JSON list of C-alpha atoms in Angstrom, two decimals:
[
{"chain": "A", "resi": 1, "resn": "MET", "atom": "CA", "xyz": [0.05, -0.08, 0.24]},
{"chain": "A", "resi": 2, "resn": "ASP", "atom": "CA", "xyz": [1.03, 3.48, -0.63]},
{"chain": "A", "resi": 3, "resn": "ASP", "atom": "CA", "xyz": [1.87, 5.28, 2.68]},
{"chain": "A", "resi": 4, "resn": "PRO", "atom": "CA", "xyz": [-0.67, 8.16, 2.81]},
{"chain": "A", "resi": 5, "resn": "GLY", "atom": "CA", "xyz": [1.88, 10.32, 4.29]},
{"chain": "A", "resi": 6, "resn": "PRO", "atom": "CA", "xyz": [1.95, 11.82, 7.73]},
{"chain": "A", "resi": 7, "resn": "MET", "atom": "CA", "xyz": [-1.89, 12.10, 8.94]},
{"chain": "A", "resi": 8, "resn": "SER", "atom": "CA", "xyz": [-2.64, 14.66, 12.10]},
{"chain": "A", "resi": 9, "resn": "SER", "atom": "CA", "xyz": [-4.64, 12.87, 15.14]},
{"chain": "A", "resi": 10, "resn": "GLY", "atom": "CA", "xyz": [-7.84, 14.93, 13.80]},
{"chain": "A", "resi": 11, "resn": "ASP", "atom": "CA", "xyz": [-7.45, 12.78, 10.59]},
{"chain": "A", "resi": 12, "resn": "LEU", "atom": "CA", "xyz": [-7.55, 9.44, 12.26]},
{"chain": "A", "resi": 13, "resn": "PRO", "atom": "CA", "xyz": [-10.62, 7.25, 12.03]},
{"chain": "A", "resi": 14, "resn": "THR", "atom": "CA", "xyz": [-12.99, 7.32, 14.48]},
{"chain": "A", "resi": 15, "resn": "ALA", "atom": "CA", "xyz": [-12.44, 3.89, 14.61]},
{"chain": "A", "resi": 16, "resn": "MET", "atom": "CA", "xyz": [-9.64, 4.01, 15.56]},
{"chain": "A", "resi": 17, "resn": "LEU", "atom": "CA", "xyz": [-9.88, 6.38, 18.43]},
{"chain": "A", "resi": 18, "resn": "GLY", "atom": "CA", "xyz": [-13.02, 5.10, 19.85]},
{"chain": "A", "resi": 19, "resn": "GLY", "atom": "CA", "xyz": [-11.88, 3.09, 22.50]},
{"chain": "A", "resi": 20, "resn": "LEU", "atom": "CA", "xyz": [-9.46, 5.84, 23.59]},
{"chain": "A", "resi": 21, "resn": "GLN", "atom": "CA", "xyz": [-11.17, 8.85, 23.90]},
{"chain": "A", "resi": 22, "resn": "TRP", "atom": "CA", "xyz": [-11.10, 9.73, 27.74]},
{"chain": "A", "resi": 23, "resn": "THR", "atom": "CA", "xyz": [-14.77, 9.12, 29.39]},
{"chain": "A", "resi": 24, "resn": "PRO", "atom": "CA", "xyz": [-14.91, 11.19, 33.39]},
{"chain": "A", "resi": 25, "resn": "ALA", "atom": "CA", "xyz": [-15.58, 8.49, 35.60]},
{"chain": "A", "resi": 26, "resn": "PRO", "atom": "CA", "xyz": [-19.19, 8.42, 37.19]},
{"chain": "A", "resi": 27, "resn": "SER", "atom": "CA", "xyz": [-19.00, 10.27, 40.03]},
{"chain": "A", "resi": 28, "resn": "ALA", "atom": "CA", "xyz": [-19.66, 9.03, 43.97]},
{"chain": "A", "resi": 29, "resn": "PRO", "atom": "CA", "xyz": [-23.18, 10.15, 45.05]},
{"chain": "A", "resi": 30, "resn": "ARG", "atom": "CA", "xyz": [-22.68, 12.88, 48.00]},
{"chain": "A", "resi": 31, "resn": "ARG", "atom": "CA", "xyz": [-23.50, 11.88, 51.44]},
{"chain": "A", "resi": 32, "resn": "SER", "atom": "CA", "xyz": [-25.47, 14.58, 53.37]},
{"chain": "A", "resi": 33, "resn": "ARG", "atom": "CA", "xyz": [-24.28, 16.24, 55.82]},
{"chain": "A", "resi": 34, "resn": "ARG", "atom": "CA", "xyz": [-27.42, 17.45, 57.68]},
{"chain": "A", "resi": 35, "resn": "PRO", "atom": "CA", "xyz": [-27.94, 14.20, 60.01]},
{"chain": "A", "resi": 36, "resn": "LEU", "atom": "CA", "xyz": [-24.98, 15.33, 61.50]},
{"chain": "A", "resi": 37, "resn": "VAL", "atom": "CA", "xyz": [-25.89, 18.92, 62.42]},
{"chain": "A", "resi": 38, "resn": "PRO", "atom": "CA", "xyz": [-28.15, 17.80, 65.29]},
{"chain": "A", "resi": 39, "resn": "VAL", "atom": "CA", "xyz": [-25.84, 15.65, 66.69]},
{"chain": "A", "resi": 40, "resn": "ILE", "atom": "CA", "xyz": [-23.24, 18.16, 67.17]},
{"chain": "A", "resi": 41, "resn": "VAL", "atom": "CA", "xyz": [-25.74, 20.56, 68.31]},
{"chain": "A", "resi": 42, "resn": "ALA", "atom": "CA", "xyz": [-26.96, 17.91, 71.19]},
{"chain": "A", "resi": 43, "resn": "ALA", "atom": "CA", "xyz": [-23.82, 16.84, 72.19]},
{"chain": "A", "resi": 44, "resn": "VAL", "atom": "CA", "xyz": [-22.45, 20.43, 73.07]},
{"chain": "A", "resi": 45, "resn": "LEU", "atom": "CA", "xyz": [-25.61, 21.15, 75.07]},
{"chain": "A", "resi": 46, "resn": "LEU", "atom": "CA", "xyz": [-25.03, 18.21, 77.02]},
{"chain": "A", "resi": 47, "resn": "ALA", "atom": "CA", "xyz": [-21.42, 18.92, 77.59]},
{"chain": "A", "resi": 48, "resn": "VAL", "atom": "CA", "xyz": [-22.96, 22.54, 78.77]},
{"chain": "A", "resi": 49, "resn": "VAL", "atom": "CA", "xyz": [-25.40, 21.10, 80.89]},
{"chain": "A", "resi": 50, "resn": "ALA", "atom": "CA", "xyz": [-23.18, 18.49, 82.79]},
{"chain": "A", "resi": 51, "resn": "GLY", "atom": "CA", "xyz": [-20.56, 21.35, 83.13]},
{"chain": "A", "resi": 52, "resn": "PHE", "atom": "CA", "xyz": [-23.12, 23.54, 84.97]},
{"chain": "A", "resi": 53, "resn": "VAL", "atom": "CA", "xyz": [-24.28, 20.73, 87.23]},
{"chain": "A", "resi": 54, "resn": "ILE", "atom": "CA", "xyz": [-20.57, 20.18, 88.39]},
{"chain": "A", "resi": 55, "resn": "VAL", "atom": "CA", "xyz": [-20.25, 23.71, 88.91]},
{"chain": "A", "resi": 56, "resn": "ARG", "atom": "CA", "xyz": [-23.06, 23.69, 90.99]},
{"chain": "A", "resi": 57, "resn": "ALA", "atom": "CA", "xyz": [-22.24, 20.75, 92.97]},
{"chain": "A", "resi": 58, "resn": "HIS", "atom": "CA", "xyz": [-18.78, 22.11, 93.45]},
{"chain": "A", "resi": 59, "resn": "SER", "atom": "CA", "xyz": [-19.68, 25.51, 94.40]},
{"chain": "A", "resi": 60, "resn": "GLY", "atom": "CA", "xyz": [-22.58, 23.76, 97.17]},
{"chain": "A", "resi": 61, "resn": "ASN", "atom": "CA", "xyz": [-20.07, 21.38, 98.88]},
{"chain": "A", "resi": 62, "resn": "THR", "atom": "CA", "xyz": [-17.42, 24.50, 99.35]},
{"chain": "A", "resi": 63, "resn": "ALA", "atom": "CA", "xyz": [-20.68, 26.88, 101.19]},
{"chain": "A", "resi": 64, "resn": "ALA", "atom": "CA", "xyz": [-21.21, 23.80, 103.10]},
{"chain": "A", "resi": 65, "resn": "SER", "atom": "CA", "xyz": [-17.58, 23.17, 104.01]},
{"chain": "A", "resi": 66, "resn": "GLY", "atom": "CA", "xyz": [-17.33, 26.95, 104.78]},
{"chain": "A", "resi": 67, "resn": "THR", "atom": "CA", "xyz": [-20.08, 26.99, 107.06]},
{"chain": "A", "resi": 68, "resn": "THR", "atom": "CA", "xyz": [-19.31, 23.66, 109.01]},
{"chain": "A", "resi": 69, "resn": "ALA", "atom": "CA", "xyz": [-15.44, 25.65, 109.67]},
{"chain": "A", "resi": 70, "resn": "THR", "atom": "CA", "xyz": [-16.94, 28.68, 110.89]},
{"chain": "A", "resi": 71, "resn": "THR", "atom": "CA", "xyz": [-20.17, 28.08, 112.79]},
{"chain": "A", "resi": 72, "resn": "PRO", "atom": "CA", "xyz": [-19.70, 26.21, 115.86]},
{"chain": "A", "resi": 73, "resn": "SER", "atom": "CA", "xyz": [-22.19, 23.75, 116.76]},
{"chain": "A", "resi": 74, "resn": "GLY", "atom": "CA", "xyz": [-24.97, 23.86, 119.46]},
{"chain": "A", "resi": 75, "resn": "SER", "atom": "CA", "xyz": [-23.09, 21.26, 121.67]},
{"chain": "A", "resi": 76, "resn": "SER", "atom": "CA", "xyz": [-19.81, 22.68, 121.38]},
{"chain": "A", "resi": 77, "resn": "GLN", "atom": "CA", "xyz": [-21.19, 25.63, 122.38]},
{"chain": "A", "resi": 78, "resn": "ASP", "atom": "CA", "xyz": [-22.43, 24.04, 125.80]},
{"chain": "A", "resi": 79, "resn": "SER", "atom": "CA", "xyz": [-19.06, 21.80, 126.50]},
{"chain": "A", "resi": 80, "resn": "ARG", "atom": "CA", "xyz": [-17.21, 25.22, 126.15]},
{"chain": "A", "resi": 81, "resn": "ARG", "atom": "CA", "xyz": [-20.11, 27.07, 128.76]},
{"chain": "A", "resi": 82, "resn": "GLN", "atom": "CA", "xyz": [-19.47, 23.97, 131.01]},
{"chain": "A", "resi": 83, "resn": "ALA", "atom": "CA", "xyz": [-16.01, 23.90, 131.03]},
{"chain": "A", "resi": 84, "resn": "ALA", "atom": "CA", "xyz": [-16.09, 27.82, 131.76]},
{"chain": "A", "resi": 85, "resn": "ALA", "atom": "CA", "xyz": [-18.41, 27.27, 134.88]},
{"chain": "A", "resi": 86, "resn": "GLY", "atom": "CA", "xyz": [-16.11, 23.97, 135.55]},
{"chain": "A", "resi": 87, "resn": "LEU", "atom": "CA", "xyz": [-13.51, 26.60, 135.43]},
{"chain": "A", "resi": 88, "resn": "SER", "atom": "CA", "xyz": [-15.12, 29.23, 137.86]},
{"chain": "A", "resi": 89, "resn": "GLY", "atom": "CA", "xyz": [-15.48, 26.82, 140.47]},
{"chain": "A", "resi": 90, "resn": "LEU", "atom": "CA", "xyz": [-12.15, 26.45, 141.06]},
{"chain": "A", "resi": 91, "resn": "LEU", "atom": "CA", "xyz": [-11.27, 30.15, 141.42]},
{"chain": "A", "resi": 92, "resn": "ALA", "atom": "CA", "xyz": [-14.09, 30.55, 143.72]},
{"chain": "A", "resi": 93, "resn": "GLN", "atom": "CA", "xyz": [-11.59, 27.63, 146.04]},
{"chain": "A", "resi": 94, "resn": "SER", "atom": "CA", "xyz": [-8.68, 29.73, 145.06]},
{"chain": "A", "resi": 95, "resn": "VAL", "atom": "CA", "xyz": [-10.70, 33.20, 146.61]},
{"chain": "A", "resi": 96, "resn": "THR", "atom": "CA", "xyz": [-11.56, 30.98, 149.25]},
{"chain": "A", "resi": 97, "resn": "ASP", "atom": "CA", "xyz": [-7.59, 30.23, 150.18]},
{"chain": "A", "resi": 98, "resn": "ARG", "atom": "CA", "xyz": [-6.06, 33.80, 149.28]},
{"chain": "A", "resi": 99, "resn": "ALA", "atom": "CA", "xyz": [-8.62, 35.15, 151.98]},
{"chain": "A", "resi": 100, "resn": "ALA", "atom": "CA", "xyz": [-7.22, 32.94, 154.55]},
{"chain": "A", "resi": 101, "resn": "VAL", "atom": "CA", "xyz": [-3.75, 33.64, 153.66]},
{"chain": "A", "resi": 102, "resn": "ILE", "atom": "CA", "xyz": [-4.09, 37.27, 153.71]},
{"chain": "A", "resi": 103, "resn": "ASP", "atom": "CA", "xyz": [-5.74, 36.91, 157.28]},
{"chain": "A", "resi": 104, "resn": "ALA", "atom": "CA", "xyz": [-2.69, 34.92, 158.18]},
{"chain": "A", "resi": 105, "resn": "VAL", "atom": "CA", "xyz": [-0.13, 37.09, 157.08]},
{"chain": "A", "resi": 106, "resn": "ALA", "atom": "CA", "xyz": [-2.12, 40.23, 158.87]},
{"chain": "A", "resi": 107, "resn": "ASP", "atom": "CA", "xyz": [-2.15, 38.20, 162.26]},
{"chain": "A", "resi": 108, "resn": "VAL", "atom": "CA", "xyz": [1.53, 37.38, 161.78]},
{"chain": "A", "resi": 109, "resn": "ARG", "atom": "CA", "xyz": [2.98, 40.79, 161.17]},
{"chain": "A", "resi": 110, "resn": "GLY", "atom": "CA", "xyz": [1.04, 41.72, 164.28]},
{"chain": "A", "resi": 111, "resn": "CYS", "atom": "CA", "xyz": [2.21, 38.69, 166.35]},
{"chain": "A", "resi": 112, "resn": "GLY", "atom": "CA", "xyz": [-1.45, 38.08, 167.06]},
{"chain": "A", "resi": 113, "resn": "PRO", "atom": "CA", "xyz": [-2.52, 35.16, 168.74]},
{"chain": "A", "resi": 114, "resn": "SER", "atom": "CA", "xyz": [-3.02, 32.65, 166.12]},
{"chain": "A", "resi": 115, "resn": "LEU", "atom": "CA", "xyz": [0.35, 31.87, 164.93]},
{"chain": "A", "resi": 116, "resn": "ARG", "atom": "CA", "xyz": [0.41, 28.21, 165.30]},
{"chain": "A", "resi": 117, "resn": "GLN", "atom": "CA", "xyz": [-2.90, 28.49, 163.54]},
{"chain": "A", "resi": 118, "resn": "ASP", "atom": "CA", "xyz": [-1.47, 31.00, 160.85]},
{"chain": "A", "resi": 119, "resn": "ALA", "atom": "CA", "xyz": [1.18, 28.40, 159.87]},
{"chain": "A", "resi": 120, "resn": "ARG", "atom": "CA", "xyz": [-1.41, 25.78, 159.35]},
{"chain": "A", "resi": 121, "resn": "THR", "atom": "CA", "xyz": [-3.35, 27.53, 157.26]},
{"chain": "A", "resi": 122, "resn": "PHE", "atom": "CA", "xyz": [-0.10, 28.71, 154.58]},
{"chain": "A", "resi": 123, "resn": "THR", "atom": "CA", "xyz": [0.32, 24.97, 154.63]},
{"chain": "A", "resi": 124, "resn": "ARG", "atom": "CA", "xyz": [-3.10, 24.37, 153.56]},
{"chain": "A", "resi": 125, "resn": "ALA", "atom": "CA", "xyz": [-3.47, 27.15, 151.01]},
{"chain": "A", "resi": 126, "resn": "ALA", "atom": "CA", "xyz": [0.06, 25.51, 149.22]},
{"chain": "A", "resi": 127, "resn": "ASN", "atom": "CA", "xyz": [-1.54, 22.14, 149.34]},
{"chain": "A", "resi": 128, "resn": "SER", "atom": "CA", "xyz": [-4.83, 23.19, 148.09]},
{"chain": "A", "resi": 129, "resn": "ARG", "atom": "CA", "xyz": [-3.27, 25.65, 145.57]},
{"chain": "A", "resi": 130, "resn": "GLN", "atom": "CA", "xyz": [-1.73, 22.01, 144.29]},
{"chain": "A", "resi": 131, "resn": "ARG", "atom": "CA", "xyz": [-4.97, 19.94, 143.92]},
{"chain": "A", "resi": 132, "resn": "LEU", "atom": "CA", "xyz": [-6.58, 23.10, 141.97]},
{"chain": "A", "resi": 133, "resn": "LEU", "atom": "CA", "xyz": [-3.31, 22.39, 139.52]},
{"chain": "A", "resi": 134, "resn": "SER", "atom": "CA", "xyz": [-4.18, 18.59, 139.15]},
{"chain": "A", "resi": 135, "resn": "ARG", "atom": "CA", "xyz": [-7.57, 19.46, 138.70]},
{"chain": "A", "resi": 136, "resn": "LEU", "atom": "CA", "xyz": [-7.29, 22.08, 136.22]},
{"chain": "A", "resi": 137, "resn": "GLY", "atom": "CA", "xyz": [-5.24, 20.04, 134.30]},
{"chain": "A", "resi": 138, "resn": "SER", "atom": "CA", "xyz": [-7.85, 17.32, 133.96]},
{"chain": "A", "resi": 139, "resn": "LEU", "atom": "CA", "xyz": [-10.80, 19.92, 133.45]},
{"chain": "A", "resi": 140, "resn": "PRO", "atom": "CA", "xyz": [-13.42, 18.60, 131.24]},
{"chain": "A", "resi": 141, "resn": "GLY", "atom": "CA", "xyz": [-13.58, 20.09, 128.17]},
{"chain": "A", "resi": 142, "resn": "ARG", "atom": "CA", "xyz": [-10.30, 22.49, 128.75]},
{"chain": "A", "resi": 143, "resn": "SER", "atom": "CA", "xyz": [-9.23, 22.35, 125.32]},
{"chain": "A", "resi": 144, "resn": "LEU", "atom": "CA", "xyz": [-12.17, 24.52, 124.40]},
{"chain": "A", "resi": 145, "resn": "LEU", "atom": "CA", "xyz": [-11.19, 27.45, 126.52]},
{"chain": "A", "resi": 146, "resn": "PRO", "atom": "CA", "xyz": [-8.19, 29.87, 125.59]},
{"chain": "A", "resi": 147, "resn": "ALA", "atom": "CA", "xyz": [-5.16, 27.86, 126.36]},
{"chain": "A", "resi": 148, "resn": "ALA", "atom": "CA", "xyz": [-3.27, 31.16, 127.05]},
{"chain": "A", "resi": 149, "resn": "MET", "atom": "CA", "xyz": [-5.41, 32.10, 129.66]},
{"chain": "A", "resi": 150, "resn": "LEU", "atom": "CA", "xyz": [-4.99, 28.12, 130.89]},
{"chain": "A", "resi": 151, "resn": "GLN", "atom": "CA", "xyz": [-1.54, 28.98, 130.85]},
{"chain": "A", "resi": 152, "resn": "ASP", "atom": "CA", "xyz": [-1.10, 32.05, 133.02]},
{"chain": "A", "resi": 153, "resn": "LEU", "atom": "CA", "xyz": [-3.24, 30.63, 135.72]},
{"chain": "A", "resi": 154, "resn": "THR", "atom": "CA", "xyz": [-1.06, 27.69, 136.02]},
{"chain": "A", "resi": 155, "resn": "GLY", "atom": "CA", "xyz": [1.67, 29.52, 136.39]},
{"chain": "A", "resi": 156, "resn": "ALA", "atom": "CA", "xyz": [-0.21, 32.29, 138.74]},
{"chain": "A", "resi": 157, "resn": "TRP", "atom": "CA", "xyz": [-1.12, 29.47, 140.74]},
{"chain": "A", "resi": 158, "resn": "GLN", "atom": "CA", "xyz": [2.10, 27.55, 140.71]},
{"chain": "A", "resi": 159, "resn": "ALA", "atom": "CA", "xyz": [3.69, 30.55, 142.25]},
{"chain": "A", "resi": 160, "resn": "SER", "atom": "CA", "xyz": [1.23, 31.04, 145.01]},
{"chain": "A", "resi": 161, "resn": "ALA", "atom": "CA", "xyz": [1.70, 28.03, 146.16]},
{"chain": "A", "resi": 162, "resn": "GLN", "atom": "CA", "xyz": [5.77, 28.40, 146.46]},
{"chain": "A", "resi": 163, "resn": "VAL", "atom": "CA", "xyz": [4.49, 32.10, 148.29]},
{"chain": "A", "resi": 164, "resn": "ASP", "atom": "CA", "xyz": [2.50, 30.06, 150.82]},
{"chain": "A", "resi": 165, "resn": "THR", "atom": "CA", "xyz": [5.25, 27.45, 151.58]},
{"chain": "A", "resi": 166, "resn": "ASP", "atom": "CA", "xyz": [7.42, 30.34, 152.20]},
{"chain": "A", "resi": 167, "resn": "LEU", "atom": "CA", "xyz": [5.12, 31.96, 154.41]},
{"chain": "A", "resi": 168, "resn": "ALA", "atom": "CA", "xyz": [4.59, 29.08, 156.66]},
{"chain": "A", "resi": 169, "resn": "ARG", "atom": "CA", "xyz": [8.11, 28.97, 156.79]},
{"chain": "A", "resi": 170, "resn": "TRP", "atom": "CA", "xyz": [8.15, 32.39, 158.07]},
{"chain": "A", "resi": 171, "resn": "ALA", "atom": "CA", "xyz": [5.05, 31.92, 160.74]},
{"chain": "A", "resi": 172, "resn": "ASP", "atom": "CA", "xyz": [7.45, 28.99, 161.73]},
{"chain": "A", "resi": 173, "resn": "ASP", "atom": "CA", "xyz": [10.18, 31.09, 162.63]},
{"chain": "A", "resi": 174, "resn": "THR", "atom": "CA", "xyz": [7.86, 33.79, 164.15]},
{"chain": "A", "resi": 175, "resn": "ILE", "atom": "CA", "xyz": [6.54, 31.29, 166.77]},
{"chain": "A", "resi": 176, "resn": "ALA", "atom": "CA", "xyz": [10.35, 30.12, 167.57]},
{"chain": "A", "resi": 177, "resn": "SER", "atom": "CA", "xyz": [11.76, 33.57, 168.02]},
{"chain": "A", "resi": 178, "resn": "GLY", "atom": "CA", "xyz": [8.80, 34.51, 170.40]},
{"chain": "A", "resi": 179, "resn": "CYS", "atom": "CA", "xyz": [7.84, 37.32, 167.97]},
{"chain": "A", "resi": 180, "resn": "HIS", "atom": "CA", "xyz": [11.33, 38.79, 167.81]},
{"chain": "A", "resi": 181, "resn": "HIS", "atom": "CA", "xyz": [12.42, 38.17, 164.86]},
{"chain": "A", "resi": 182, "resn": "THR", "atom": "CA", "xyz": [9.07, 39.37, 162.35]},
{"chain": "A", "resi": 183, "resn": "GLY", "atom": "CA", "xyz": [10.56, 42.22, 160.14]},
{"chain": "A", "resi": 184, "resn": "ARG", "atom": "CA", "xyz": [11.59, 41.87, 156.01]},
{"chain": "A", "resi": 185, "resn": "SER", "atom": "CA", "xyz": [14.80, 40.19, 157.28]},
{"chain": "A", "resi": 186, "resn": "ASP", "atom": "CA", "xyz": [12.94, 36.78, 157.99]},
{"chain": "A", "resi": 187, "resn": "ALA", "atom": "CA", "xyz": [14.45, 34.23, 154.90]},
{"chain": "A", "resi": 188, "resn": "GLY", "atom": "CA", "xyz": [11.39, 32.88, 154.66]},
{"chain": "A", "resi": 189, "resn": "LEU", "atom": "CA", "xyz": [9.70, 36.10, 153.85]},
{"chain": "A", "resi": 190, "resn": "ARG", "atom": "CA", "xyz": [12.08, 37.35, 152.05]},
{"chain": "A", "resi": 191, "resn": "ALA", "atom": "CA", "xyz": [12.05, 34.35, 149.55]},
{"chain": "A", "resi": 192, "resn": "SER", "atom": "CA", "xyz": [8.32, 34.60, 149.16]},
{"chain": "A", "resi": 193, "resn": "ALA", "atom": "CA", "xyz": [8.71, 38.29, 147.56]},
{"chain": "A", "resi": 194, "resn": "VAL", "atom": "CA", "xyz": [9.84, 36.92, 143.75]},
{"chain": "A", "resi": 195, "resn": "PRO", "atom": "CA", "xyz": [7.01, 34.27, 143.41]},
{"chain": "A", "resi": 196, "resn": "GLU", "atom": "CA", "xyz": [4.71, 36.94, 144.39]},
{"chain": "A", "resi": 197, "resn": "ARG", "atom": "CA", "xyz": [5.40, 39.14, 141.75]},
{"chain": "A", "resi": 198, "resn": "GLU", "atom": "CA", "xyz": [5.39, 36.08, 139.19]},
{"chain": "A", "resi": 199, "resn": "ALA", "atom": "CA", "xyz": [1.69, 34.81, 140.81]},
{"chain": "A", "resi": 200, "resn": "ALA", "atom": "CA", "xyz": [0.69, 38.96, 140.46]},
{"chain": "A", "resi": 201, "resn": "GLU", "atom": "CA", "xyz": [1.46, 39.19, 136.75]},
{"chain": "A", "resi": 202, "resn": "GLY", "atom": "CA", "xyz": [-0.07, 35.80, 135.58]},
{"chain": "A", "resi": 203, "resn": "LYS", "atom": "CA", "xyz": [-3.02, 36.38, 137.50]},
{"chain": "A", "resi": 204, "resn": "GLN", "atom": "CA", "xyz": [-3.38, 39.70, 135.93]},
{"chain": "A", "resi": 205, "resn": "ALA", "atom": "CA", "xyz": [-2.98, 38.16, 132.16]},
{"chain": "A", "resi": 206, "resn": "PHE", "atom": "CA", "xyz": [-5.25, 35.53, 133.64]},
{"chain": "A", "resi": 207, "resn": "ALA", "atom": "CA", "xyz": [-7.85, 37.68, 134.20]},
{"chain": "A", "resi": 208, "resn": "ARG", "atom": "CA", "xyz": [-7.82, 39.73, 130.94]},
{"chain": "A", "resi": 209, "resn": "LEU", "atom": "CA", "xyz": [-8.61, 36.71, 129.42]},
{"chain": "A", "resi": 210, "resn": "TRP", "atom": "CA", "xyz": [-11.02, 35.31, 131.71]},
{"chain": "A", "resi": 211, "resn": "ASN", "atom": "CA", "xyz": [-13.55, 38.10, 132.19]},
{"chain": "A", "resi": 212, "resn": "PRO", "atom": "CA", "xyz": [-14.30, 38.66, 128.59]},
{"chain": "A", "resi": 213, "resn": "VAL", "atom": "CA", "xyz": [-15.41, 34.48, 129.02]},
{"chain": "A", "resi": 214, "resn": "ALA", "atom": "CA", "xyz": [-16.81, 35.15, 132.42]},
{"chain": "A", "resi": 215, "resn": "GLN", "atom": "CA", "xyz": [-19.13, 37.94, 130.69]},
{"chain": "A", "resi": 216, "resn": "ARG", "atom": "CA", "xyz": [-20.29, 35.40, 128.05]},
{"chain": "A", "resi": 217, "resn": "TYR", "atom": "CA", "xyz": [-21.81, 33.02, 130.21]},
{"chain": "A", "resi": 218, "resn": "GLY", "atom": "CA", "xyz": [-22.88, 34.86, 133.15]},
{"chain": "A", "resi": 219, "resn": "LEU", "atom": "CA", "xyz": [-19.98, 33.52, 135.44]},
{"chain": "A", "resi": 220, "resn": "THR", "atom": "CA", "xyz": [-17.90, 35.67, 138.23]},
{"chain": "A", "resi": 221, "resn": "ILE", "atom": "CA", "xyz": [-15.24, 38.26, 137.18]},
{"chain": "A", "resi": 222, "resn": "TYR", "atom": "CA", "xyz": [-11.84, 38.28, 138.83]},
{"chain": "A", "resi": 223, "resn": "GLN", "atom": "CA", "xyz": [-9.18, 40.77, 139.79]},
{"chain": "A", "resi": 224, "resn": "ARG", "atom": "CA", "xyz": [-5.91, 40.11, 139.72]},
{"chain": "A", "resi": 225, "resn": "ASN", "atom": "CA", "xyz": [-6.19, 40.16, 143.86]},
{"chain": "A", "resi": 226, "resn": "GLN", "atom": "CA", "xyz": [-9.20, 38.50, 144.37]},
{"chain": "A", "resi": 227, "resn": "PHE", "atom": "CA", "xyz": [-7.93, 34.96, 143.95]}
]
């Protein structure tokens, strides 16, 4: 066959190009996104509601905890009142002891007729202070009372017990000397000066803390020179 010569692709027979023509692939059907919208909205709303519930619950617990911590219960108030009343009873005994000591001191200074009785009075007062200290240490509900107040009273009564012991020695010396050695040179009387000052300071510090407590519960208030 004669060479027909070069031919352009446009001149090729249709039969030869029929299988080579590009045919666009059928497009896949598009999925509708509309069903996802309600699901997303519902999830967001659920998260918001859950967060709100958690915040409310946490706030409620915090408020309840704060109320419990700052508001004393009625039972604790009653226990504190009972502890204060118990301490008031100890103070009343201390007042009695001090009054007896004051009278005995005056009798010894004046070389009175009750010198032997005065010496016993001082000894009983010292022993009574020790018993008060023991009762104070085991006072029911003492942990509900101010610790500093109890510490001041403890120190004051310890010093007072030492004063009473020194005064008992002073009375014995006065008896032994026949009322000729009753001045400030007596060893027992001089020894009582330091604990007497400590007792006065402790009682004054105690009274400052005790009197507001006593007023709150309708109990007796005191000055440092009364107990």
